[in-house]
PDB file of C-alpha atoms in Angstrom:
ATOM      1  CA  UNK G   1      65.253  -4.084   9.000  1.00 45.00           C
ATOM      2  CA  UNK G   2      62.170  -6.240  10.192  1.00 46.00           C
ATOM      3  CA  UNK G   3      61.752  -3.804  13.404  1.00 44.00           C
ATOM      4  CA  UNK G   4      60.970  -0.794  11.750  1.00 47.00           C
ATOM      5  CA  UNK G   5      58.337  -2.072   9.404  1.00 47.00           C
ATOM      6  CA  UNK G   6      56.683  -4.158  12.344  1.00 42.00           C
ATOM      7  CA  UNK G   7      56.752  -1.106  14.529  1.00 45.00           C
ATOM      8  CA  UNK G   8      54.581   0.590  11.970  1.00 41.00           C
ATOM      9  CA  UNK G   9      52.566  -2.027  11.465  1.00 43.00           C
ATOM     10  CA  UNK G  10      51.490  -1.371  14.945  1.00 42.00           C
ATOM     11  CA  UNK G  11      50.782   2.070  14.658  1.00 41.00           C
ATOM     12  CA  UNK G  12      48.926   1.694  12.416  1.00 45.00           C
ATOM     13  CA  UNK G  13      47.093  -0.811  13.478  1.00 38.00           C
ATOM     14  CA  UNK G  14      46.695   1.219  16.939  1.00 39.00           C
ATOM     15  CA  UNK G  15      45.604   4.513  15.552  1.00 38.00           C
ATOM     16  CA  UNK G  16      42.257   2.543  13.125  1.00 41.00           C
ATOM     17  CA  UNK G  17      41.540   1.267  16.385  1.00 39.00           C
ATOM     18  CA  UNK G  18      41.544   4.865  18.134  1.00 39.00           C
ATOM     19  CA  UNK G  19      40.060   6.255  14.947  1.00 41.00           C
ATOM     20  CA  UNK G  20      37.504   3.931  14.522  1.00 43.00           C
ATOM     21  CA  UNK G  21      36.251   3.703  18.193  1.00 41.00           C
ATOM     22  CA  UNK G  22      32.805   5.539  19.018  1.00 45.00           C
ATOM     23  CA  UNK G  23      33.982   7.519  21.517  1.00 43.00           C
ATOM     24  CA  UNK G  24      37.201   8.402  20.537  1.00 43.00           C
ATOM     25  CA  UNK G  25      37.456  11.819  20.243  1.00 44.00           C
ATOM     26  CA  UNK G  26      34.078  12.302  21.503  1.00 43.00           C
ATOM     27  CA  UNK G  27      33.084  13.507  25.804  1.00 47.00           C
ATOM     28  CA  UNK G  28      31.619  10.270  27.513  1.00 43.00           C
ATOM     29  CA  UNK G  29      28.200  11.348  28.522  1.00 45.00           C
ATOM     30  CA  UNK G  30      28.186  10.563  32.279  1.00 48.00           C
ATOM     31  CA  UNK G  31      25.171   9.040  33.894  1.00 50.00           C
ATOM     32  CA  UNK G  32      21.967  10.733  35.172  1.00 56.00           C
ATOM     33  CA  UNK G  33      21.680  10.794  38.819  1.00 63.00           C
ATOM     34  CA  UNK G  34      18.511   9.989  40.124  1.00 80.00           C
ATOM     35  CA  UNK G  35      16.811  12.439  42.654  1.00 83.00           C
ATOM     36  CA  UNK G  36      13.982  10.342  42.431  1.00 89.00           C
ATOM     37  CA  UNK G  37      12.088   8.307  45.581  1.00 93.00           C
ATOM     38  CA  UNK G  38      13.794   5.509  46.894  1.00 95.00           C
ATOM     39  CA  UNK G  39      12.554   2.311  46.647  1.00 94.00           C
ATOM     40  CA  UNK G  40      14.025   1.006  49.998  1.00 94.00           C
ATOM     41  CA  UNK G  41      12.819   3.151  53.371  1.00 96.00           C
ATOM     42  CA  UNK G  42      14.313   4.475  56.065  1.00 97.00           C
ATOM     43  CA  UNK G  43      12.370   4.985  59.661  1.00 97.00           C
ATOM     44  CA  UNK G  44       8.733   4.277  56.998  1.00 96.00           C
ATOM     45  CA  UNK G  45      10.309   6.935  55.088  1.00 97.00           C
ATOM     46  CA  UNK G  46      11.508   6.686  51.476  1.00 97.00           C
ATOM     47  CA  UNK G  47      14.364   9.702  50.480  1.00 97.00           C
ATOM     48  CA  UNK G  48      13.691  11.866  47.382  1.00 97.00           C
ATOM     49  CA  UNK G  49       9.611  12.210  49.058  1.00 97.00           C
ATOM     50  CA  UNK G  50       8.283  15.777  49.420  1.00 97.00           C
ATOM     51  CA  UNK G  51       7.447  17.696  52.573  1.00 97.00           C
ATOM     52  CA  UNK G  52       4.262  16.808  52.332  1.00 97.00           C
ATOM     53  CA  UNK G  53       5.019  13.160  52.179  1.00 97.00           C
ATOM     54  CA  UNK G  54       7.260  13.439  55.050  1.00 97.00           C
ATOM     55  CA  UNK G  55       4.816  15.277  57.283  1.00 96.00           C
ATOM     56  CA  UNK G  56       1.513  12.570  56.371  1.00 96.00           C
ATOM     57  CA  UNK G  57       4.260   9.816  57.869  1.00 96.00           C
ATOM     58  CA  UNK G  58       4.738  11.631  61.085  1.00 96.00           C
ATOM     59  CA  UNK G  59       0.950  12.730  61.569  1.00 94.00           C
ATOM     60  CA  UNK G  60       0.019   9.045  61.743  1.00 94.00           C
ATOM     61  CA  UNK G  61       3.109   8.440  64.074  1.00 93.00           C
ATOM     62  CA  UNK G  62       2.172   7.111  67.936  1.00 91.00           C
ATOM     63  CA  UNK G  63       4.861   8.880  69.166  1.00 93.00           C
ATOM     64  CA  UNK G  64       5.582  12.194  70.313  1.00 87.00           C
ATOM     65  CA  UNK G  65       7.090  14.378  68.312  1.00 94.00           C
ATOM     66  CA  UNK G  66       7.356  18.211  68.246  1.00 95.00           C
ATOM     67  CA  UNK G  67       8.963  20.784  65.817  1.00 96.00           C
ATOM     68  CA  UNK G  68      11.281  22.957  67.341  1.00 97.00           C
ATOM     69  CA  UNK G  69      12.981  24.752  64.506  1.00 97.00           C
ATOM     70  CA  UNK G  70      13.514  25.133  60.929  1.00 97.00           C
ATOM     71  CA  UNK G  71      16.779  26.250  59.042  1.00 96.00           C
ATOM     72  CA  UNK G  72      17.339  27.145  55.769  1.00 96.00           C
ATOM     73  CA  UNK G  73      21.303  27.269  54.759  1.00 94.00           C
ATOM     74  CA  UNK G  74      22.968  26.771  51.121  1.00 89.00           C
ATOM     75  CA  UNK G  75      19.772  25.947  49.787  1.00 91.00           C
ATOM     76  CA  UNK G  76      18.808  23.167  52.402  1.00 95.00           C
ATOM     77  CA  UNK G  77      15.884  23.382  54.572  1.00 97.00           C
ATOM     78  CA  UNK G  78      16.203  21.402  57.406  1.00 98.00           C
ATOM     79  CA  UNK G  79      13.332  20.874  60.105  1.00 98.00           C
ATOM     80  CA  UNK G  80      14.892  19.291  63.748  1.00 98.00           C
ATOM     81  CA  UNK G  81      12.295  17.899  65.693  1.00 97.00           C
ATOM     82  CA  UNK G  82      12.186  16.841  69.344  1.00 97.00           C
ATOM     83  CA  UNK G  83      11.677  12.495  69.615  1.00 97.00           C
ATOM     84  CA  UNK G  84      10.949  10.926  66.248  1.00 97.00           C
ATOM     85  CA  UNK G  85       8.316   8.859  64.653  1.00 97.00           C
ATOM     86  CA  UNK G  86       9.510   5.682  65.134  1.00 96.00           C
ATOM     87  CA  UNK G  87      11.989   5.407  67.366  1.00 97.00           C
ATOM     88  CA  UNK G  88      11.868   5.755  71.030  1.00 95.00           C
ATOM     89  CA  UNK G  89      14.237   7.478  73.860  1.00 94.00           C
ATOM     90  CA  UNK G  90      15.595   9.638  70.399  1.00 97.00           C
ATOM     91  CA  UNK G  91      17.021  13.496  71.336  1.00 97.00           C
ATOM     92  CA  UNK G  92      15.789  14.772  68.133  1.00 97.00           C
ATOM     93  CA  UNK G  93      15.612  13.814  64.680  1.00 98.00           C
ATOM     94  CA  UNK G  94      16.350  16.310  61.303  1.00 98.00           C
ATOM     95  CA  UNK G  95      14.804  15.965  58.013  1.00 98.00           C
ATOM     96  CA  UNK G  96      16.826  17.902  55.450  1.00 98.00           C
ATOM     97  CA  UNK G  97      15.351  19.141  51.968  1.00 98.00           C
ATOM     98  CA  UNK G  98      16.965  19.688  48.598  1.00 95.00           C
ATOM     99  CA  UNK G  99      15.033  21.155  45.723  1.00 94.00           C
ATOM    100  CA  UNK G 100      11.921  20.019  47.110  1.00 96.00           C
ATOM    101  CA  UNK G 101      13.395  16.298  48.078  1.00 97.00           C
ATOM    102  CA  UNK G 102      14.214  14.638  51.450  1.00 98.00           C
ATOM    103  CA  UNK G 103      17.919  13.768  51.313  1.00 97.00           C
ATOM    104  CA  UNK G 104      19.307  13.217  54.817  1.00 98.00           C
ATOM    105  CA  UNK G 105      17.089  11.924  57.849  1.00 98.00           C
ATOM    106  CA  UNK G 106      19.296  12.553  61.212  1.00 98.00           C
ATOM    107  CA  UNK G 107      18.635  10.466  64.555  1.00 98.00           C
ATOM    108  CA  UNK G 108      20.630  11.779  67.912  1.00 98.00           C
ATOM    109  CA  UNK G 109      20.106  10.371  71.142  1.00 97.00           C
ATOM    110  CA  UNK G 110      21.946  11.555  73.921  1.00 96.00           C
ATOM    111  CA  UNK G 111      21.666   8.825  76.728  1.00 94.00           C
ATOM    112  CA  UNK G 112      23.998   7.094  79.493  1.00 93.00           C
ATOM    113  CA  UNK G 113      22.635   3.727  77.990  1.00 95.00           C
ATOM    114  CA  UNK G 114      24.404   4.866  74.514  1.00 95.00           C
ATOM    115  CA  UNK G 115      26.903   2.058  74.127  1.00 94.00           C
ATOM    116  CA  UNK G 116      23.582  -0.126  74.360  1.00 96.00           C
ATOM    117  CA  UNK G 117      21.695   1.722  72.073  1.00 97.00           C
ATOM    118  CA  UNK G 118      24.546   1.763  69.667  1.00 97.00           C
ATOM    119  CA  UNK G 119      24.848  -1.924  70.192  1.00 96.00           C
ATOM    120  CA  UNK G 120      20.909  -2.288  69.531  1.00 97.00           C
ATOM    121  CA  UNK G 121      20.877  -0.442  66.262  1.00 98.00           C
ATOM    122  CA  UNK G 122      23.391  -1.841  64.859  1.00 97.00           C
ATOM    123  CA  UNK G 123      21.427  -5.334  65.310  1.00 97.00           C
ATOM    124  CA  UNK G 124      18.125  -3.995  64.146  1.00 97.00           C
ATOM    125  CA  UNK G 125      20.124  -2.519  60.713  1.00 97.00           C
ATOM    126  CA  UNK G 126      21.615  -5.577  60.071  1.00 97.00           C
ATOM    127  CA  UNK G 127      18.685  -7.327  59.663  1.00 97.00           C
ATOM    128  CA  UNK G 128      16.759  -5.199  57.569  1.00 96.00           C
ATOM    129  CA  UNK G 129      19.851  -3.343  55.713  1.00 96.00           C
ATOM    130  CA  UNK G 130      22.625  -6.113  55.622  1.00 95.00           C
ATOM    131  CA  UNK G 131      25.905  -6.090  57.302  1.00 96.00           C
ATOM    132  CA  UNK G 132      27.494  -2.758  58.430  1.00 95.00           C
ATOM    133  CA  UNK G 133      31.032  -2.059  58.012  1.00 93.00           C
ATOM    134  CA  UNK G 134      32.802  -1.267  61.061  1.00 91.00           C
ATOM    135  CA  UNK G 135      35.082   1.966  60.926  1.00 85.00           C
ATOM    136  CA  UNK G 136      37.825   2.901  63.210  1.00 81.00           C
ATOM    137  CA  UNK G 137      36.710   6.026  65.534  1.00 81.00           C
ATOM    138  CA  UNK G 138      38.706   7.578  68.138  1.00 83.00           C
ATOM    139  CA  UNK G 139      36.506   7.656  71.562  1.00 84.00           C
ATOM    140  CA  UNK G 140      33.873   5.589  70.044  1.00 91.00           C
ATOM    141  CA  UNK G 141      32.568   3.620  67.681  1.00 94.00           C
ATOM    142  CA  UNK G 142      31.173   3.868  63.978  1.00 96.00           C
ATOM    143  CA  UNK G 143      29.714   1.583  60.864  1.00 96.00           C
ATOM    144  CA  UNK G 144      28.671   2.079  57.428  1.00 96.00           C
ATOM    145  CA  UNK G 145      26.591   1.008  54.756  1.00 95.00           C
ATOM    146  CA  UNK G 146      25.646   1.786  51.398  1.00 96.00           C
ATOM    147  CA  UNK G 147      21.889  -0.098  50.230  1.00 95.00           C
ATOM    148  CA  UNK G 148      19.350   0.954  47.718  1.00 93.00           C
ATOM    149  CA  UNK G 149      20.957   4.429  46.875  1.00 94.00           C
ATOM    150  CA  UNK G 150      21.057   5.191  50.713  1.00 96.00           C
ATOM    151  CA  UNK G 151      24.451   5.900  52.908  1.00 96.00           C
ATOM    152  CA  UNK G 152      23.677   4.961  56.193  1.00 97.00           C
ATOM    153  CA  UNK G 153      25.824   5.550  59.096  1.00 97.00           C
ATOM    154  CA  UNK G 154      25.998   4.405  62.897  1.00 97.00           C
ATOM    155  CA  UNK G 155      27.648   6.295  64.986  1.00 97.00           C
ATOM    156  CA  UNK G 156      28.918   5.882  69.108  1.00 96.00           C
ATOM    157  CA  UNK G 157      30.401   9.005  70.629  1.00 94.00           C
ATOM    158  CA  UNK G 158      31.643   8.820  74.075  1.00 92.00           C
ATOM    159  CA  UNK G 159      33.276  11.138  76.296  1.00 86.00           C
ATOM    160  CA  UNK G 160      34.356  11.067  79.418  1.00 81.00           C
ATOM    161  CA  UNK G 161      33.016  14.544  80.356  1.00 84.00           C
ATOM    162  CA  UNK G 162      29.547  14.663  78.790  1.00 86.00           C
ATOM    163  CA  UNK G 163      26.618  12.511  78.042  1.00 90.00           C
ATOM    164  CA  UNK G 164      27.655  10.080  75.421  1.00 94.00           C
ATOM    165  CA  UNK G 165      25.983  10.159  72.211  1.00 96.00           C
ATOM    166  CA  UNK G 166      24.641   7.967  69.110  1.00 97.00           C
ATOM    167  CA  UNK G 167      23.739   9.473  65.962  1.00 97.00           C
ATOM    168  CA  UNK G 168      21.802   7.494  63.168  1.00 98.00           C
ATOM    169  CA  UNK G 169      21.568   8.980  59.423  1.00 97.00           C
ATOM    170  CA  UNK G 170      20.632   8.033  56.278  1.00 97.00           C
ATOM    171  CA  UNK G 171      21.583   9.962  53.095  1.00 97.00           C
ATOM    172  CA  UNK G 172      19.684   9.962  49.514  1.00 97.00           C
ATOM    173  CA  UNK G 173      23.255   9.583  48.011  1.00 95.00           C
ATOM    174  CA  UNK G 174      22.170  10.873  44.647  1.00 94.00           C
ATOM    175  CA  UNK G 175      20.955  13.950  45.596  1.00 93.00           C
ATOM    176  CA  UNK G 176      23.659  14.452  47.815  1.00 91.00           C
ATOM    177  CA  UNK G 177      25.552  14.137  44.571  1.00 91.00           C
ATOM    178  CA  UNK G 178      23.309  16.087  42.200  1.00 90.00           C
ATOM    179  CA  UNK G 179      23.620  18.847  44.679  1.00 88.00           C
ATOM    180  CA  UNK G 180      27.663  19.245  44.820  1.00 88.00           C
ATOM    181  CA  UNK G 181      27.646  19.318  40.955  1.00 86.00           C
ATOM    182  CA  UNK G 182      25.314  21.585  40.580  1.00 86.00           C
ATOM    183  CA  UNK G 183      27.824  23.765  43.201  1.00 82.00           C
ATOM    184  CA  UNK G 184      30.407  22.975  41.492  1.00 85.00           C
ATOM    185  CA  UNK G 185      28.391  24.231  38.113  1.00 84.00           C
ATOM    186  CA  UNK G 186      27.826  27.257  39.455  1.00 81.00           C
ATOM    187  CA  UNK G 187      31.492  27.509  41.276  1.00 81.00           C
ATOM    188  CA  UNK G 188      32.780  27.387  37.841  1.00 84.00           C
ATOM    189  CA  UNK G 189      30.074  29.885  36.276  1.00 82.00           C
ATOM    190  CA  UNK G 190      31.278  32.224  38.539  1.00 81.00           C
ATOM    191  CA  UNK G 191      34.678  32.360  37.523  1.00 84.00           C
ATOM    192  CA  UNK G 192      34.015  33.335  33.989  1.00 82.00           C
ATOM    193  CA  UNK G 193      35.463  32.153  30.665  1.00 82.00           C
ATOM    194  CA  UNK G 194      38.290  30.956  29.903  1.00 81.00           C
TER     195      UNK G 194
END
């Protein structure tokens, strides 16, 4: 006879806990992402600037640089131009907008020296990032980072038939994420009610 009593005893006591809790009951407000400016930079370049931001940086720049084309797709405007700012012996570089804000900045080279570039970058994002995580890559090679709200990513392509390749990007992550909910918003707009 003591079991039943206990066991209610414990329902009870669960269900003024559940009852009782503020958010029982109630939708946990999720945070706000930030699509504001970075604090860290990237290349003298802090994610979540403007346009006009982006283009005072690379007037001042030493180095050659030269637009060759701008794309707008799913409500990104991206801007490739040949060389970059900052870096030297680059292919081109991208600068991709979202609602107004840089979000990914996009380094290729294309080089036979790529392994050494790779090897290069990797050293100089170390020290001013922190350590990258290597990531297993099929005909090359490939590291990772997260750091101040910014996915960064090293990347070695190599093939045996073509110029091998290193690609260098940094992504605003929170506008990156801002963006796919606000797809997703209207994904499920478009589908109606329920």
């Amino acid at each position: 006879m003591r079991t039943p009593k206990f066991r209610v005893f414990w329902v009870f006591l669960a269900l003024a806990i559940f009852t009782s809790s503020p958010t029982h009951g109630q939708k946990l407000e999720e945070p706000k992402l930030s699509t504001d400016k970075l604090e860290d930079e990237f290349l003298g370049l802090h994610l979540g600037c403007s346009l006009e931001e982006l283009q005072g940086v690379l007037k001042k720049s030493a180095n050659a640089i030269k637009l060759i084309k701008k794309d707008v797709l799913h409500g990104i405007t991206t801007y490739t131009y040949w060389g970059n700012h900052r870096l030297n012996d680059v292919t081109a570089t991208t600068f991709s907008f979202w609602d107004g804000k840089l979000n990914v900045v996009f380094v290729f080279f294309e080089s036979e020296q790529a392994e050494k570039i790779y090897d290069a970058l990797k050293i100089k994002m170390e020290e001013k990032y922190g350590k990258m995580n290597d990531r297993i890559k099929f005909a090359g090679k490939k590291c990772k980072l997260i750091k101040g709200g910014m996915g960064l990513t090293l990347e070695l392509e190599t093939n045996p038939f073509e110029t091998n390749a290193v690609s260098l990007s940094a992504v605003h992550l929170s506008i990156l994420a801002a963006k796919k909910a606000k797809e997703i918003e209207k994904k499920a707009d478009d589908l109606g009610d329920l």
